[in-house]
Amino acid sequence: MARARRRSGRTNVPGSPEPAVEDNSETTTPPGSQATADAAPKDEDRCPACKEGTQEDWNAEDKESWVRCDACKKWFHWRCSGEGDLEAIGKWFCQPCRDADAKRVITLKPPPRKSARKHTQRDYAGLQNTGVEQDPNRWLRMMQGKAIKADPFKRMNGGEVTVEWLETDPTAMREPIVIENPDGLGLKMPEDITVAGIAEALGGSTPVEVIDVASQSNIPGWTLGKWAEYYNMESEKRDKIRNVISLEISGTELADQILPPRLVREVDWVERFWPNTKKGRGHAYPKVQLYCLMGVAEAWTDWHIDFAGSSVYYHIVRGSKVFYFIRPTPANLAAYERWSGTEMQNHSWLGDMCDEVFKVELQAGNTMIIPTGWIHAVYTPSDTLVFGGNFLHSYNVATQLRVREIEISTHVPKKFRFPFFVKLCWYAGEKCLRDLKAKEEFAPRVLEGIEALADFLVAEARTMERGAIEQARRAAKDEVPGDRIKDAPALARELRWRVRLANGYVSDDDVRVRRKQPVNGSTNGVKKRKRGEEERDAGEENPTFMHFKPRRWDAVVAHPAEQERKTMKMEKPVAEDGAWADAWTTADVVVSAGDAEEATVESRREVIVKVRRTARGLERQRVERVLEEWVWNSEVAKAATPALEAKDLATTGSSAEPPPTAANGGEDVKMENGD
């Protein structure tokens, strides 16, 4: 297929044909050029698809797009015969040619690896674009008139923020908390530090990532010295509003003056699980716990979730901040996923797509802890200096993993994701497995988190073992820390098995069924016992297809088995009669009357109930399994007769030896000779 653009009302100047536009290395010429003058119709501005009475419309157009049919080689107005974007078309056939041969199908071009055509792209540095993108205050105007609620979050004293609070309060780390007085928090901050002092401590030539607020994108080429000069300018002399939110200072002299809150240090995965011999200067490890944030007045950080859903501690040394929060509900996270990384970010207020937006104002000296996955935006009313950091923990692992999925689906570059995330998960899984083997006690929330972690690691193990893409298999293997883990798939599956037992589930490779049983004498509330075949069959069947996971039930409960013994009359099946099974495979066995032989029936009844929410309500599945054993009285008698005969034979033999002394009270056993 070839196409070209030409003027509709060109002049017929001999020897001045309009050149064709080159497309995909195939040069073609539209109608009206010198090469096709003989074949052109008398009215060169009409095409085979033009309708009567539309000539005036085409004449009104200064330029018109043409497309050539790849079968009949005729030229058509794109407006007459095409739909969509002409630039995206690969092969094109006119309607008569398509009707003549069903194999002729219009195709699109494949995405180019590197397009030679110049595209109009959004200039995030604001150097070329004009209009609304140059205005840093457009974010504030966007939220004018929106419904924003006062926050309902707790204000706590520093001494109250402890691991004990985290494990005893079911609402702990579910919502942001504000600590107005940091005494007792275990926090250490350089309260007298300035931006110039930071530049001096870290070095004026140290590169720093600076964000242009108007476009919410990085500006290259900045150093701490240049930033300190900009920050200390009077506000009216600043050419743009800029922000620094990602200056990580671990391993520097400045880091020695900062200590995160005690709770953060006690639950942080990097602190707890990453080997101490592989941290510090000269080692590659997740350096995310010490950040310096420097923003000038009117700076805005648009809606985001911190990488991997990590929690955040945030202490204001100087200035003030205004936070806007959205809860990380499944619906809100789905809305954020649709909004993030799309054109919607430039003209849509995310709060309109979510249920509630809360506003929190912080002043100098305040500390805030933001829990896992909370969506937030930040406004800076005045020049502000902040120290904070990110941390992963075991109290909401499922949401951390969900946010990571969003990062992957929205194509967040690896540079902006949590560093060494998968490797840290393997370290965490290895330590949790050792603790489970050692019968360590875990809070219920932690057990739920370990189970989510185990499911993630098993998925990683499957990728290693049977991933469809070799590159993905190698990448998954490279994430395993070989210094601690020798058999990653075995570790992942054992961790899942043990945590499901600790959580009260009968564990299978891909199935969870919860048992109802007393907690006396149990570990983590669940007695340990071997699994039977009945339990293994209690859940759904294993997935038929690789990587297929059936939709899980929210709760699956196996009720205790009920046993019953009774006597019934029923004709005994005849072995020679091939149709005997028909009478016994009906839903209900019809009991015989009259002279039918009596049978003893022992039955075991098991019930499994499954429930899950749906868009319209809920689904409830009740699985009842009854195992019956029928034994006819005549068969019992037959089985008893050989036993009696064997006993008689044992006591009436022809042995010449004297009988042994009985062990029951010294009574003799008398034997008769057969002579």
PDB file of C-alpha atoms in Angstrom, residues 539-668:
ATOM      1  CA  GLY A 539     -10.446 -28.067  47.442  1.00  0.00           C
ATOM      2  CA  GLU A 540     -10.587 -27.227  43.799  1.00  0.00           C
ATOM      3  CA  GLU A 541      -8.664 -29.266  41.265  1.00  0.00           C
ATOM      4  CA  ASN A 542      -5.181 -28.147  40.325  1.00  0.00           C
ATOM      5  CA  PRO A 543      -5.029 -25.722  37.391  1.00  0.00           C
ATOM      6  CA  THR A 544      -5.176 -27.407  34.013  1.00  0.00           C
ATOM      7  CA  PHE A 545      -3.077 -24.805  32.225  1.00  0.00           C
ATOM      8  CA  MET A 546       0.328 -23.411  33.064  1.00  0.00           C
ATOM      9  CA  HIS A 547       0.113 -20.214  35.141  1.00  0.00           C
ATOM     10  CA  PHE A 548      -3.693 -20.500  35.273  1.00  0.00           C
ATOM     11  CA  LYS A 549      -5.059 -19.679  38.698  1.00  0.00           C
ATOM     12  CA  PRO A 550      -8.769 -20.188  39.374  1.00  0.00           C
ATOM     13  CA  ARG A 551     -10.509 -17.366  41.194  1.00  0.00           C
ATOM     14  CA  ARG A 552     -10.070 -17.944  44.885  1.00  0.00           C
ATOM     15  CA  TRP A 553     -12.809 -18.283  47.453  1.00  0.00           C
ATOM     16  CA  ASP A 554     -12.739 -15.720  50.247  1.00  0.00           C
ATOM     17  CA  ALA A 555     -13.322 -18.446  52.836  1.00  0.00           C
ATOM     18  CA  VAL A 556     -13.309 -22.249  52.652  1.00  0.00           C
ATOM     19  CA  VAL A 557     -14.343 -24.128  55.804  1.00  0.00           C
ATOM     20  CA  ALA A 558     -14.275 -27.921  56.253  1.00  0.00           C
ATOM     21  CA  HIS A 559     -16.703 -28.839  59.027  1.00  0.00           C
ATOM     22  CA  PRO A 560     -15.920 -31.770  61.372  1.00  0.00           C
ATOM     23  CA  ALA A 561     -16.956 -35.168  59.997  1.00  0.00           C
ATOM     24  CA  GLU A 562     -20.119 -36.848  61.335  1.00  0.00           C
ATOM     25  CA  GLN A 563     -20.293 -40.651  61.720  1.00  0.00           C
ATOM     26  CA  GLU A 564     -23.407 -42.807  61.935  1.00  0.00           C
ATOM     27  CA  ARG A 565     -24.140 -46.549  62.276  1.00  0.00           C
ATOM     28  CA  LYS A 566     -27.505 -48.129  61.542  1.00  0.00           C
ATOM     29  CA  THR A 567     -29.188 -51.360  60.344  1.00  0.00           C
ATOM     30  CA  MET A 568     -31.186 -51.449  57.105  1.00  0.00           C
ATOM     31  CA  LYS A 569     -32.854 -54.069  54.889  1.00  0.00           C
ATOM     32  CA  MET A 570     -31.531 -54.263  51.356  1.00  0.00           C
ATOM     33  CA  GLU A 571     -31.032 -56.934  48.725  1.00  0.00           C
ATOM     34  CA  LYS A 572     -27.409 -57.953  48.523  1.00  0.00           C
ATOM     35  CA  PRO A 573     -25.876 -57.325  45.057  1.00  0.00           C
ATOM     36  CA  VAL A 574     -25.197 -60.451  43.015  1.00  0.00           C
ATOM     37  CA  ALA A 575     -21.671 -60.578  41.639  1.00  0.00           C
ATOM     38  CA  GLU A 576     -22.773 -62.399  38.451  1.00  0.00           C
ATOM     39  CA  ASP A 577     -25.360 -59.740  37.686  1.00  0.00           C
ATOM     40  CA  GLY A 578     -23.649 -57.044  35.614  1.00  0.00           C
ATOM     41  CA  ALA A 579     -26.488 -54.587  36.199  1.00  0.00           C
ATOM     42  CA  TRP A 580     -26.171 -54.565  39.974  1.00  0.00           C
ATOM     43  CA  ALA A 581     -24.396 -51.153  39.956  1.00  0.00           C
ATOM     44  CA  ASP A 582     -27.377 -49.387  38.364  1.00  0.00           C
ATOM     45  CA  ALA A 583     -29.403 -49.730  41.564  1.00  0.00           C
ATOM     46  CA  TRP A 584     -26.577 -48.335  43.663  1.00  0.00           C
ATOM     47  CA  THR A 585     -25.519 -45.320  41.579  1.00  0.00           C
ATOM     48  CA  THR A 586     -28.791 -43.403  41.844  1.00  0.00           C
ATOM     49  CA  ALA A 587     -28.937 -40.275  43.995  1.00  0.00           C
ATOM     50  CA  ASP A 588     -30.901 -42.112  46.723  1.00  0.00           C
ATOM     51  CA  VAL A 589     -30.774 -45.848  47.300  1.00  0.00           C
ATOM     52  CA  VAL A 590     -34.287 -47.318  47.620  1.00  0.00           C
ATOM     53  CA  VAL A 591     -34.423 -49.492  50.713  1.00  0.00           C
ATOM     54  CA  SER A 592     -36.067 -52.872  50.178  1.00  0.00           C
ATOM     55  CA  ALA A 593     -38.986 -54.083  52.228  1.00  0.00           C
ATOM     56  CA  GLY A 594     -40.229 -57.512  53.186  1.00  0.00           C
ATOM     57  CA  ASP A 595     -37.783 -60.374  53.507  1.00  0.00           C
ATOM     58  CA  ALA A 596     -34.682 -58.535  52.331  1.00  0.00           C
ATOM     59  CA  GLU A 597     -31.512 -59.313  54.245  1.00  0.00           C
ATOM     60  CA  GLU A 598     -30.363 -56.961  56.985  1.00  0.00           C
ATOM     61  CA  ALA A 599     -27.146 -55.004  56.571  1.00  0.00           C
ATOM     62  CA  THR A 600     -25.132 -52.805  58.890  1.00  0.00           C
ATOM     63  CA  VAL A 601     -24.408 -49.401  57.344  1.00  0.00           C
ATOM     64  CA  GLU A 602     -21.597 -47.228  58.650  1.00  0.00           C
ATOM     65  CA  SER A 603     -21.503 -43.740  57.111  1.00  0.00           C
ATOM     66  CA  ARG A 604     -19.120 -40.791  57.365  1.00  0.00           C
ATOM     67  CA  ARG A 605     -20.443 -37.371  56.303  1.00  0.00           C
ATOM     68  CA  GLU A 606     -18.173 -34.404  55.508  1.00  0.00           C
ATOM     69  CA  VAL A 607     -19.292 -30.894  54.539  1.00  0.00           C
ATOM     70  CA  ILE A 608     -17.187 -28.136  52.974  1.00  0.00           C
ATOM     71  CA  VAL A 609     -18.640 -24.627  52.586  1.00  0.00           C
ATOM     72  CA  LYS A 610     -17.058 -21.992  50.318  1.00  0.00           C
ATOM     73  CA  VAL A 611     -18.043 -18.340  50.017  1.00  0.00           C
ATOM     74  CA  ARG A 612     -16.792 -15.356  48.024  1.00  0.00           C
ATOM     75  CA  ARG A 613     -18.017 -11.888  47.156  1.00  0.00           C
ATOM     76  CA  THR A 614     -19.265 -11.053  43.675  1.00  0.00           C
ATOM     77  CA  ALA A 615     -20.257  -7.847  41.955  1.00  0.00           C
ATOM     78  CA  ARG A 616     -23.945  -8.625  42.572  1.00  0.00           C
ATOM     79  CA  GLY A 617     -23.661 -10.158  46.052  1.00  0.00           C
ATOM     80  CA  LEU A 618     -21.925 -13.404  46.966  1.00  0.00           C
ATOM     81  CA  GLU A 619     -21.482 -16.996  45.869  1.00  0.00           C
ATOM     82  CA  ARG A 620     -21.844 -19.896  48.297  1.00  0.00           C
ATOM     83  CA  GLN A 621     -20.898 -23.452  47.450  1.00  0.00           C
ATOM     84  CA  ARG A 622     -21.718 -26.349  49.762  1.00  0.00           C
ATOM     85  CA  VAL A 623     -19.939 -29.629  49.049  1.00  0.00           C
ATOM     86  CA  GLU A 624     -21.244 -32.658  50.940  1.00  0.00           C
ATOM     87  CA  ARG A 625     -19.458 -36.003  50.763  1.00  0.00           C
ATOM     88  CA  VAL A 626     -20.877 -39.181  52.315  1.00  0.00           C
ATOM     89  CA  LEU A 627     -18.903 -42.430  52.490  1.00  0.00           C
ATOM     90  CA  GLU A 628     -21.024 -45.546  53.258  1.00  0.00           C
ATOM     91  CA  GLU A 629     -19.906 -49.073  54.036  1.00  0.00           C
ATOM     92  CA  TRP A 630     -22.595 -51.770  53.758  1.00  0.00           C
ATOM     93  CA  VAL A 631     -21.951 -55.128  55.441  1.00  0.00           C
ATOM     94  CA  TRP A 632     -24.635 -57.837  55.277  1.00  0.00           C
ATOM     95  CA  ASN A 633     -25.117 -60.010  58.356  1.00  0.00           C
ATOM     96  CA  SER A 634     -24.649 -63.215  56.362  1.00  0.00           C
ATOM     97  CA  GLU A 635     -21.240 -62.014  55.242  1.00  0.00           C
ATOM     98  CA  VAL A 636     -20.336 -61.277  58.859  1.00  0.00           C
ATOM     99  CA  ALA A 637     -21.299 -64.835  59.803  1.00  0.00           C
ATOM    100  CA  LYS A 638     -19.243 -66.297  56.944  1.00  0.00           C
ATOM    101  CA  ALA A 639     -16.258 -64.240  57.987  1.00  0.00           C
ATOM    102  CA  ALA A 640     -16.635 -65.399  61.591  1.00  0.00           C
ATOM    103  CA  THR A 641     -16.832 -69.177  60.792  1.00  0.00           C
ATOM    104  CA  PRO A 642     -13.319 -69.566  59.322  1.00  0.00           C
ATOM    105  CA  ALA A 643     -11.937 -67.704  62.279  1.00  0.00           C
ATOM    106  CA  LEU A 644     -13.554 -70.124  64.716  1.00  0.00           C
ATOM    107  CA  GLU A 645     -12.323 -73.117  62.741  1.00  0.00           C
ATOM    108  CA  ALA A 646      -8.809 -71.758  62.784  1.00  0.00           C
ATOM    109  CA  LYS A 647      -9.033 -71.286  66.534  1.00  0.00           C
ATOM    110  CA  ASP A 648     -10.214 -74.854  67.039  1.00  0.00           C
ATOM    111  CA  LEU A 649      -7.369 -76.184  64.900  1.00  0.00           C
ATOM    112  CA  ALA A 650      -4.831 -74.263  66.950  1.00  0.00           C
ATOM    113  CA  THR A 651      -6.159 -75.720  70.204  1.00  0.00           C
ATOM    114  CA  THR A 652      -6.597 -79.420  69.102  1.00  0.00           C
ATOM    115  CA  GLY A 653      -3.301 -80.243  67.414  1.00  0.00           C
ATOM    116  CA  SER A 654      -1.236 -83.484  67.912  1.00  0.00           C
ATOM    117  CA  SER A 655       1.794 -81.950  69.569  1.00  0.00           C
ATOM    118  CA  ALA A 656       3.675 -84.203  72.045  1.00  0.00           C
ATOM    119  CA  GLU A 657       5.061 -81.209  73.851  1.00  0.00           C
ATOM    120  CA  PRO A 658       3.498 -80.261  77.169  1.00  0.00           C
ATOM    121  CA  PRO A 659       1.316 -77.206  77.026  1.00  0.00           C
ATOM    122  CA  PRO A 660       2.885 -73.875  77.969  1.00  0.00           C
ATOM    123  CA  THR A 661       1.995 -72.178  81.175  1.00  0.00           C
ATOM    124  CA  ALA A 662      -0.737 -69.614  80.626  1.00  0.00           C
ATOM    125  CA  ALA A 663       0.015 -66.005  81.284  1.00  0.00           C
ATOM    126  CA  ASN A 664      -3.476 -65.224  82.548  1.00  0.00           C
ATOM    127  CA  GLY A 665      -3.382 -65.939  86.244  1.00  0.00           C
ATOM    128  CA  GLY A 666      -1.481 -69.259  85.942  1.00  0.00           C
ATOM    129  CA  GLU A 667      -4.398 -71.226  84.421  1.00  0.00           C
ATOM    130  CA  ASP A 668      -3.411 -74.265  82.342  1.00  0.00           C
TER     131      ASP A 668
END
